[in-house]
Amino acid sequence: MRLVVGYVSNQRGVDAVHLASSLAGARRARLDIVVVLPLDTPTFDMYSPDRAYQTQLEQQGQEWLDEALALVPDGVVARGHVVRAESITEGLIDAATDPALGGEAHLIVIGAAHQGIIGRFSIGSIAGTLLHASPVPVALAPVDYGPHPAITRLTCATGLLPGAEALVELAIQLADDWRVPLRLMSLLAVGKERSEDARHELHAIAERHVHDLVAQANDVLPDDFPVTGVLGTGRSLEECVHGLDFDASEIVMVGSSRLGGPKRLFLGASANTILHALPVPMIVVPRDYEVPAYGVHAEAAQPD
């Protein structure tokens, strides 16, 4: 399993490395920590100010990589890369899809912007662009995310609308691969304008939906695999999320909006609302995403 980690020399970068290391602890994985620098404009004069600046910038990038690699705990395999691109988003996507780095990555891991409150998300320009363009899932760490030895539960959030089949299948596969309990979560925001009968009917439909998701997972996973279902209800999606319990070491998966292009992320309004209400990391999965095989690069994830 290959994780591309976007690093910048601030707390946002630290949060990303902490989350990637926690994910790697759930399963042997390789971290490709990436520092993206601006494109180097060619010059023929090796003594020009531009060339001196680019050399200094390259040195700075290597220093940042050293910072990031020092954060990786023992037992987690990590490599560092300085890449050049027109934007950080472009550089991370290129690193995640570059065959020379080991084929398509399973996740791009980044930190949240730090104007938000501790333990919550605030989407900056980099995260915002990635969450509307990436061809691979993006994992976002909340502000000041502390490292954990491993992820201890995977929660998959779905709604009642069709189109979440690939998301649920991926959640089942990841939970099985990481050997962590799987929780299938449905959120039902009923609002104030619905009648009591309508709310009861929607609640019954949502409960059947959760029951069907659990049954689907149980049909695939081993008999003793821990699978649970939970229904969050409230007048709004925020209230639904706030009414549920989350472990500090778990991670939540949501799907991309149907407005997104095939195999591309598009963070819809519902996912964006859930993101801002969650106190734990979140993975956003592109529409029609097909997870690459985990065993292809297994040897590359072994320590020397």
Short mmCIF file of N, CA and C in Angstrom, two decimals, residues 89-227:
data_model
loop_
_atom_site.label_atom_id
_atom_site.label_comp_id
_atom_site.label_asym_id
_atom_site.label_seq_id
_atom_site.Cartn_x
_atom_site.Cartn_y
_atom_site.Cartn_z
N THR A 89 -0.98 21.09 -5.59
CA THR A 89 -1.98 20.09 -5.98
C THR A 89 -1.50 19.26 -7.15
N GLU A 90 -0.99 19.92 -8.18
CA GLU A 90 -0.51 19.21 -9.36
C GLU A 90 0.65 18.30 -9.00
N GLY A 91 1.56 18.77 -8.14
CA GLY A 91 2.70 17.96 -7.75
C GLY A 91 2.29 16.71 -6.98
N LEU A 92 1.30 16.84 -6.10
CA LEU A 92 0.86 15.68 -5.32
C LEU A 92 0.13 14.67 -6.21
N ILE A 93 -0.70 15.16 -7.12
CA ILE A 93 -1.40 14.25 -8.03
C ILE A 93 -0.41 13.53 -8.94
N ASP A 94 0.59 14.27 -9.43
CA ASP A 94 1.62 13.64 -10.27
C ASP A 94 2.36 12.56 -9.48
N ALA A 95 2.70 12.85 -8.23
CA ALA A 95 3.41 11.86 -7.41
C ALA A 95 2.53 10.64 -7.13
N ALA A 96 1.23 10.87 -7.02
CA ALA A 96 0.31 9.77 -6.71
C ALA A 96 0.04 8.89 -7.92
N THR A 97 0.33 9.37 -9.12
CA THR A 97 0.03 8.60 -10.33
C THR A 97 1.28 8.29 -11.14
N ASP A 98 2.45 8.56 -10.60
CA ASP A 98 3.71 8.36 -11.32
C ASP A 98 4.13 6.89 -11.28
N PRO A 99 4.19 6.19 -12.41
CA PRO A 99 4.63 4.79 -12.40
C PRO A 99 6.03 4.62 -11.83
N ALA A 100 6.88 5.63 -12.01
CA ALA A 100 8.26 5.51 -11.52
C ALA A 100 8.34 5.45 -10.00
N LEU A 101 7.29 5.93 -9.32
CA LEU A 101 7.27 5.90 -7.85
C LEU A 101 6.54 4.67 -7.30
N GLY A 102 6.07 3.81 -8.20
CA GLY A 102 5.44 2.58 -7.73
C GLY A 102 4.00 2.40 -8.11
N GLY A 103 3.55 3.08 -9.14
CA GLY A 103 2.16 2.92 -9.56
C GLY A 103 1.23 3.82 -8.78
N GLU A 104 -0.06 3.70 -9.07
CA GLU A 104 -1.04 4.59 -8.46
C GLU A 104 -1.08 4.42 -6.94
N ALA A 105 -1.01 5.55 -6.24
CA ALA A 105 -1.08 5.52 -4.78
C ALA A 105 -2.49 5.18 -4.34
N HIS A 106 -2.61 4.65 -3.12
CA HIS A 106 -3.92 4.33 -2.57
C HIS A 106 -4.55 5.56 -1.90
N LEU A 107 -3.72 6.49 -1.42
CA LEU A 107 -4.21 7.69 -0.78
C LEU A 107 -3.23 8.83 -0.97
N ILE A 108 -3.77 10.06 -1.05
CA ILE A 108 -2.99 11.28 -0.83
C ILE A 108 -3.37 11.79 0.55
N VAL A 109 -2.39 12.03 1.40
CA VAL A 109 -2.65 12.44 2.79
C VAL A 109 -2.17 13.87 2.98
N ILE A 110 -3.04 14.73 3.47
CA ILE A 110 -2.69 16.13 3.71
C ILE A 110 -3.27 16.57 5.05
N GLY A 111 -2.80 17.72 5.53
CA GLY A 111 -3.32 18.31 6.75
C GLY A 111 -4.29 19.43 6.45
N ALA A 112 -5.11 19.77 7.44
CA ALA A 112 -6.08 20.85 7.29
C ALA A 112 -5.39 22.20 7.49
N ALA A 113 -6.02 23.23 6.97
CA ALA A 113 -5.54 24.58 7.23
C ALA A 113 -5.71 24.89 8.72
N HIS A 114 -4.85 25.76 9.25
CA HIS A 114 -4.82 25.94 10.70
C HIS A 114 -5.49 27.22 11.20
N GLN A 115 -6.45 27.72 10.41
CA GLN A 115 -7.27 28.77 10.99
C GLN A 115 -8.47 28.20 11.72
N GLY A 116 -8.62 26.87 11.66
CA GLY A 116 -9.72 26.21 12.35
C GLY A 116 -9.39 25.93 13.80
N ILE A 117 -10.40 25.42 14.54
CA ILE A 117 -10.17 25.08 15.94
C ILE A 117 -9.54 23.71 16.03
N ILE A 118 -8.86 23.43 17.15
CA ILE A 118 -8.15 22.17 17.34
C ILE A 118 -9.14 21.02 17.23
N GLY A 119 -8.72 19.97 16.50
CA GLY A 119 -9.55 18.79 16.36
C GLY A 119 -10.63 18.91 15.32
N ARG A 120 -10.66 20.00 14.57
CA ARG A 120 -11.67 20.19 13.53
C ARG A 120 -10.97 20.55 12.22
N PHE A 121 -11.76 20.58 11.14
CA PHE A 121 -11.23 20.83 9.82
C PHE A 121 -11.49 22.26 9.38
N SER A 122 -10.53 22.81 8.65
CA SER A 122 -10.72 24.05 7.93
C SER A 122 -10.01 23.87 6.59
N ILE A 123 -10.77 23.90 5.52
CA ILE A 123 -10.20 23.57 4.22
C ILE A 123 -9.51 24.78 3.63
N GLY A 124 -8.21 24.65 3.40
CA GLY A 124 -7.44 25.70 2.73
C GLY A 124 -7.46 25.51 1.23
N SER A 125 -6.67 26.32 0.52
CA SER A 125 -6.69 26.28 -0.94
C SER A 125 -6.17 24.96 -1.48
N ILE A 126 -5.14 24.38 -0.85
CA ILE A 126 -4.57 23.13 -1.35
C ILE A 126 -5.57 22.00 -1.18
N ALA A 127 -6.12 21.86 0.04
CA ALA A 127 -7.10 20.80 0.29
C ALA A 127 -8.33 21.00 -0.59
N GLY A 128 -8.76 22.24 -0.72
CA GLY A 128 -9.95 22.50 -1.52
C GLY A 128 -9.77 22.08 -2.96
N THR A 129 -8.60 22.37 -3.53
CA THR A 129 -8.34 21.98 -4.92
C THR A 129 -8.25 20.47 -5.05
N LEU A 130 -7.53 19.82 -4.14
CA LEU A 130 -7.40 18.37 -4.20
C LEU A 130 -8.76 17.69 -4.06
N LEU A 131 -9.59 18.19 -3.16
CA LEU A 131 -10.88 17.57 -2.91
C LEU A 131 -11.88 17.79 -4.04
N HIS A 132 -11.46 18.49 -5.09
CA HIS A 132 -12.30 18.66 -6.27
C HIS A 132 -11.60 18.18 -7.54
N ALA A 133 -10.43 17.51 -7.40
CA ALA A 133 -9.69 17.16 -8.61
C ALA A 133 -8.97 15.83 -8.56
N SER A 134 -8.71 15.29 -7.40
CA SER A 134 -7.83 14.13 -7.30
C SER A 134 -8.46 12.88 -7.90
N PRO A 135 -7.67 12.07 -8.63
CA PRO A 135 -8.16 10.80 -9.15
C PRO A 135 -8.04 9.67 -8.14
N VAL A 136 -7.40 9.92 -7.00
CA VAL A 136 -7.27 8.90 -5.94
C VAL A 136 -7.87 9.48 -4.66
N PRO A 137 -8.24 8.63 -3.72
CA PRO A 137 -8.81 9.14 -2.46
C PRO A 137 -7.86 10.08 -1.73
N VAL A 138 -8.44 11.04 -1.04
CA VAL A 138 -7.67 12.01 -0.26
C VAL A 138 -8.04 11.85 1.21
N ALA A 139 -7.02 11.69 2.05
CA ALA A 139 -7.21 11.61 3.50
C ALA A 139 -6.79 12.95 4.11
N LEU A 140 -7.65 13.52 4.91
CA LEU A 140 -7.41 14.84 5.48
C LEU A 140 -7.35 14.73 7.01
N ALA A 141 -6.25 15.21 7.57
CA ALA A 141 -6.06 15.18 9.02
C ALA A 141 -6.64 16.46 9.64
N PRO A 142 -7.34 16.34 10.76
CA PRO A 142 -7.83 17.54 11.45
C PRO A 142 -6.69 18.31 12.10
N VAL A 143 -6.99 19.51 12.53
CA VAL A 143 -5.99 20.39 13.13
C VAL A 143 -5.37 19.74 14.38
N ASP A 144 -4.02 19.79 14.44
CA ASP A 144 -3.26 19.25 15.57
C ASP A 144 -3.57 17.78 15.82
N TYR A 145 -3.59 17.01 14.76
CA TYR A 145 -3.87 15.57 14.87
C TYR A 145 -2.68 14.87 15.52
N GLY A 146 -2.95 14.15 16.60
CA GLY A 146 -1.90 13.43 17.29
C GLY A 146 -1.68 12.06 16.69
N PRO A 147 -0.45 11.56 16.72
CA PRO A 147 -0.18 10.24 16.13
C PRO A 147 -0.79 9.12 16.96
N HIS A 148 -1.17 8.04 16.28
CA HIS A 148 -1.69 6.85 16.92
C HIS A 148 -0.92 5.64 16.38
N PRO A 149 -0.75 4.60 17.19
CA PRO A 149 -0.04 3.42 16.69
C PRO A 149 -0.68 2.83 15.44
N ALA A 150 -2.00 2.95 15.35
CA ALA A 150 -2.71 2.44 14.18
C ALA A 150 -4.14 2.98 14.20
N ILE A 151 -4.80 2.91 13.06
CA ILE A 151 -6.23 3.19 13.00
C ILE A 151 -6.97 2.00 13.62
N THR A 152 -7.92 2.27 14.51
CA THR A 152 -8.58 1.19 15.24
C THR A 152 -10.02 0.94 14.81
N ARG A 153 -10.59 1.81 13.97
CA ARG A 153 -11.92 1.56 13.44
C ARG A 153 -12.10 2.37 12.16
N LEU A 154 -12.81 1.78 11.20
CA LEU A 154 -13.13 2.45 9.95
C LEU A 154 -14.63 2.63 9.89
N THR A 155 -15.06 3.88 9.75
CA THR A 155 -16.48 4.18 9.62
C THR A 155 -16.75 4.67 8.20
N CYS A 156 -17.75 4.08 7.58
CA CYS A 156 -18.13 4.46 6.21
C CYS A 156 -19.48 5.15 6.27
N ALA A 157 -19.53 6.40 5.84
CA ALA A 157 -20.75 7.20 5.90
C ALA A 157 -21.44 7.20 4.54
N THR A 158 -22.69 6.77 4.51
CA THR A 158 -23.47 6.76 3.28
C THR A 158 -24.83 7.39 3.54
N GLY A 159 -25.45 7.82 2.46
CA GLY A 159 -26.81 8.32 2.54
C GLY A 159 -27.77 7.33 1.92
N LEU A 160 -29.02 7.75 1.75
CA LEU A 160 -30.04 6.86 1.20
C LEU A 160 -30.07 6.87 -0.32
N LEU A 161 -29.41 7.85 -0.95
CA LEU A 161 -29.44 7.92 -2.40
C LEU A 161 -28.54 6.85 -3.00
N PRO A 162 -28.86 6.36 -4.20
CA PRO A 162 -28.01 5.35 -4.84
C PRO A 162 -26.67 5.95 -5.26
N GLY A 163 -25.70 5.08 -5.51
CA GLY A 163 -24.40 5.54 -5.99
C GLY A 163 -23.27 5.32 -5.02
N ALA A 164 -23.57 4.74 -3.84
CA ALA A 164 -22.52 4.55 -2.83
C ALA A 164 -21.97 3.13 -2.84
N GLU A 165 -22.33 2.33 -3.85
CA GLU A 165 -21.91 0.93 -3.86
C GLU A 165 -20.40 0.78 -3.85
N ALA A 166 -19.71 1.55 -4.70
CA ALA A 166 -18.24 1.45 -4.76
C ALA A 166 -17.61 1.88 -3.44
N LEU A 167 -18.19 2.90 -2.80
CA LEU A 167 -17.66 3.38 -1.52
C LEU A 167 -17.75 2.28 -0.47
N VAL A 168 -18.91 1.64 -0.38
CA VAL A 168 -19.10 0.59 0.62
C VAL A 168 -18.18 -0.59 0.33
N GLU A 169 -18.05 -0.97 -0.93
CA GLU A 169 -17.16 -2.07 -1.28
C GLU A 169 -15.71 -1.76 -0.89
N LEU A 170 -15.28 -0.52 -1.13
CA LEU A 170 -13.93 -0.13 -0.75
C LEU A 170 -13.76 -0.15 0.76
N ALA A 171 -14.76 0.33 1.49
CA ALA A 171 -14.68 0.31 2.96
C ALA A 171 -14.55 -1.11 3.48
N ILE A 172 -15.32 -2.03 2.90
CA ILE A 172 -15.23 -3.44 3.31
C ILE A 172 -13.84 -3.98 3.03
N GLN A 173 -13.29 -3.65 1.86
CA GLN A 173 -11.97 -4.15 1.50
C GLN A 173 -10.89 -3.57 2.41
N LEU A 174 -10.98 -2.27 2.70
CA LEU A 174 -9.98 -1.65 3.57
C LEU A 174 -10.05 -2.19 4.99
N ALA A 175 -11.26 -2.34 5.51
CA ALA A 175 -11.40 -2.87 6.88
C ALA A 175 -10.81 -4.27 6.97
N ASP A 176 -11.08 -5.08 5.96
CA ASP A 176 -10.53 -6.44 5.93
C ASP A 176 -9.02 -6.41 5.83
N ASP A 177 -8.50 -5.52 4.98
CA ASP A 177 -7.05 -5.44 4.79
C ASP A 177 -6.35 -4.89 6.03
N TRP A 178 -6.95 -3.90 6.67
CA TRP A 178 -6.36 -3.29 7.87
C TRP A 178 -6.66 -4.10 9.13
N ARG A 179 -7.60 -5.04 9.03
CA ARG A 179 -8.01 -5.83 10.19
C ARG A 179 -8.50 -4.93 11.33
N VAL A 180 -9.39 -4.02 10.97
CA VAL A 180 -10.00 -3.13 11.97
C VAL A 180 -11.52 -3.26 11.87
N PRO A 181 -12.23 -3.03 12.96
CA PRO A 181 -13.69 -3.09 12.92
C PRO A 181 -14.26 -2.11 11.90
N LEU A 182 -15.35 -2.52 11.27
CA LEU A 182 -16.02 -1.69 10.27
C LEU A 182 -17.36 -1.23 10.83
N ARG A 183 -17.59 0.10 10.78
CA ARG A 183 -18.88 0.65 11.18
C ARG A 183 -19.51 1.32 9.97
N LEU A 184 -20.70 0.90 9.63
CA LEU A 184 -21.43 1.46 8.49
C LEU A 184 -22.44 2.47 9.03
N MET A 185 -22.27 3.71 8.62
CA MET A 185 -23.02 4.82 9.22
C MET A 185 -23.91 5.48 8.18
N SER A 186 -25.14 5.70 8.53
CA SER A 186 -26.06 6.46 7.68
C SER A 186 -26.54 7.66 8.48
N LEU A 187 -26.62 8.79 7.82
CA LEU A 187 -27.05 10.03 8.48
C LEU A 187 -28.39 10.47 7.90
N LEU A 188 -29.33 10.77 8.77
CA LEU A 188 -30.67 11.17 8.35
C LEU A 188 -31.02 12.51 8.97
N ALA A 189 -30.92 13.56 8.16
CA ALA A 189 -31.32 14.90 8.62
C ALA A 189 -32.77 15.13 8.20
N VAL A 190 -33.68 15.13 9.17
CA VAL A 190 -35.11 15.17 8.85
C VAL A 190 -35.66 16.59 8.76
N GLY A 191 -34.97 17.56 9.39
CA GLY A 191 -35.45 18.93 9.35
C GLY A 191 -36.71 19.13 10.19
N LYS A 192 -37.16 20.37 10.25
CA LYS A 192 -38.34 20.70 11.05
C LYS A 192 -39.64 20.66 10.24
N GLU A 193 -39.51 20.79 8.91
CA GLU A 193 -40.71 20.99 8.09
C GLU A 193 -41.49 19.70 7.84
N ARG A 194 -40.89 18.54 8.10
CA ARG A 194 -41.58 17.28 7.84
C ARG A 194 -42.56 16.95 8.97
N SER A 195 -43.62 16.25 8.61
CA SER A 195 -44.60 15.81 9.61
C SER A 195 -44.01 14.67 10.42
N GLU A 196 -44.63 14.37 11.56
CA GLU A 196 -44.14 13.29 12.40
C GLU A 196 -44.23 11.95 11.68
N ASP A 197 -45.30 11.74 10.92
CA ASP A 197 -45.45 10.49 10.17
C ASP A 197 -44.35 10.36 9.13
N ALA A 198 -44.04 11.45 8.46
CA ALA A 198 -42.99 11.42 7.44
C ALA A 198 -41.64 11.14 8.07
N ARG A 199 -41.38 11.71 9.26
CA ARG A 199 -40.11 11.45 9.94
C ARG A 199 -40.00 9.99 10.35
N HIS A 200 -41.10 9.40 10.85
CA HIS A 200 -41.08 7.99 11.23
C HIS A 200 -40.82 7.11 10.00
N GLU A 201 -41.44 7.44 8.89
CA GLU A 201 -41.25 6.64 7.67
C GLU A 201 -39.81 6.72 7.19
N LEU A 202 -39.24 7.92 7.19
CA LEU A 202 -37.85 8.07 6.77
C LEU A 202 -36.90 7.34 7.72
N HIS A 203 -37.21 7.40 9.01
CA HIS A 203 -36.38 6.72 10.00
C HIS A 203 -36.39 5.21 9.75
N ALA A 204 -37.56 4.66 9.45
CA ALA A 204 -37.66 3.22 9.18
C ALA A 204 -36.89 2.85 7.92
N ILE A 205 -36.97 3.69 6.89
CA ILE A 205 -36.22 3.43 5.65
C ILE A 205 -34.72 3.46 5.92
N ALA A 206 -34.28 4.45 6.71
CA ALA A 206 -32.85 4.57 7.01
C ALA A 206 -32.35 3.40 7.83
N GLU A 207 -33.17 2.93 8.79
CA GLU A 207 -32.77 1.76 9.58
C GLU A 207 -32.62 0.52 8.71
N ARG A 208 -33.55 0.34 7.75
CA ARG A 208 -33.43 -0.80 6.83
C ARG A 208 -32.18 -0.68 5.97
N HIS A 209 -31.87 0.56 5.59
CA HIS A 209 -30.67 0.80 4.78
C HIS A 209 -29.41 0.39 5.54
N VAL A 210 -29.31 0.78 6.80
CA VAL A 210 -28.15 0.39 7.61
C VAL A 210 -28.11 -1.12 7.77
N HIS A 211 -29.25 -1.73 8.03
CA HIS A 211 -29.31 -3.19 8.19
C HIS A 211 -28.82 -3.88 6.92
N ASP A 212 -29.23 -3.38 5.75
CA ASP A 212 -28.81 -3.98 4.49
C ASP A 212 -27.31 -3.82 4.27
N LEU A 213 -26.75 -2.68 4.67
CA LEU A 213 -25.31 -2.46 4.52
C LEU A 213 -24.52 -3.45 5.39
N VAL A 214 -24.98 -3.64 6.62
CA VAL A 214 -24.31 -4.58 7.51
C VAL A 214 -24.40 -5.99 6.94
N ALA A 215 -25.55 -6.34 6.41
CA ALA A 215 -25.72 -7.67 5.82
C ALA A 215 -24.79 -7.84 4.62
N GLN A 216 -24.66 -6.80 3.82
CA GLN A 216 -23.74 -6.86 2.67
C GLN A 216 -22.31 -7.11 3.11
N ALA A 217 -21.88 -6.41 4.16
CA ALA A 217 -20.52 -6.59 4.66
C ALA A 217 -20.33 -7.98 5.25
N ASN A 218 -21.32 -8.44 5.99
CA ASN A 218 -21.21 -9.76 6.61
C ASN A 218 -21.17 -10.88 5.58
N ASP A 219 -21.77 -10.67 4.43
CA ASP A 219 -21.74 -11.68 3.37
C ASP A 219 -20.34 -11.84 2.79
N VAL A 220 -19.52 -10.79 2.90
CA VAL A 220 -18.20 -10.79 2.28
C VAL A 220 -17.10 -11.11 3.29
N LEU A 221 -17.22 -10.55 4.49
CA LEU A 221 -16.16 -10.66 5.49
C LEU A 221 -16.26 -11.97 6.27
N PRO A 222 -15.18 -12.37 6.93
CA PRO A 222 -15.22 -13.60 7.75
C PRO A 222 -16.31 -13.53 8.81
N ASP A 223 -16.75 -14.70 9.26
CA ASP A 223 -17.89 -14.77 10.18
C ASP A 223 -17.67 -13.98 11.47
N ASP A 224 -16.44 -13.98 11.96
CA ASP A 224 -16.17 -13.32 13.24
C ASP A 224 -15.70 -11.88 13.08
N PHE A 225 -15.82 -11.32 11.88
CA PHE A 225 -15.33 -9.95 11.66
C PHE A 225 -16.30 -8.96 12.31
N PRO A 226 -15.76 -7.97 13.06
CA PRO A 226 -16.64 -7.02 13.75
C PRO A 226 -17.22 -5.97 12.80
N VAL A 227 -18.50 -6.09 12.51
CA VAL A 227 -19.22 -5.14 11.66
C VAL A 227 -20.43 -4.62 12.43
#
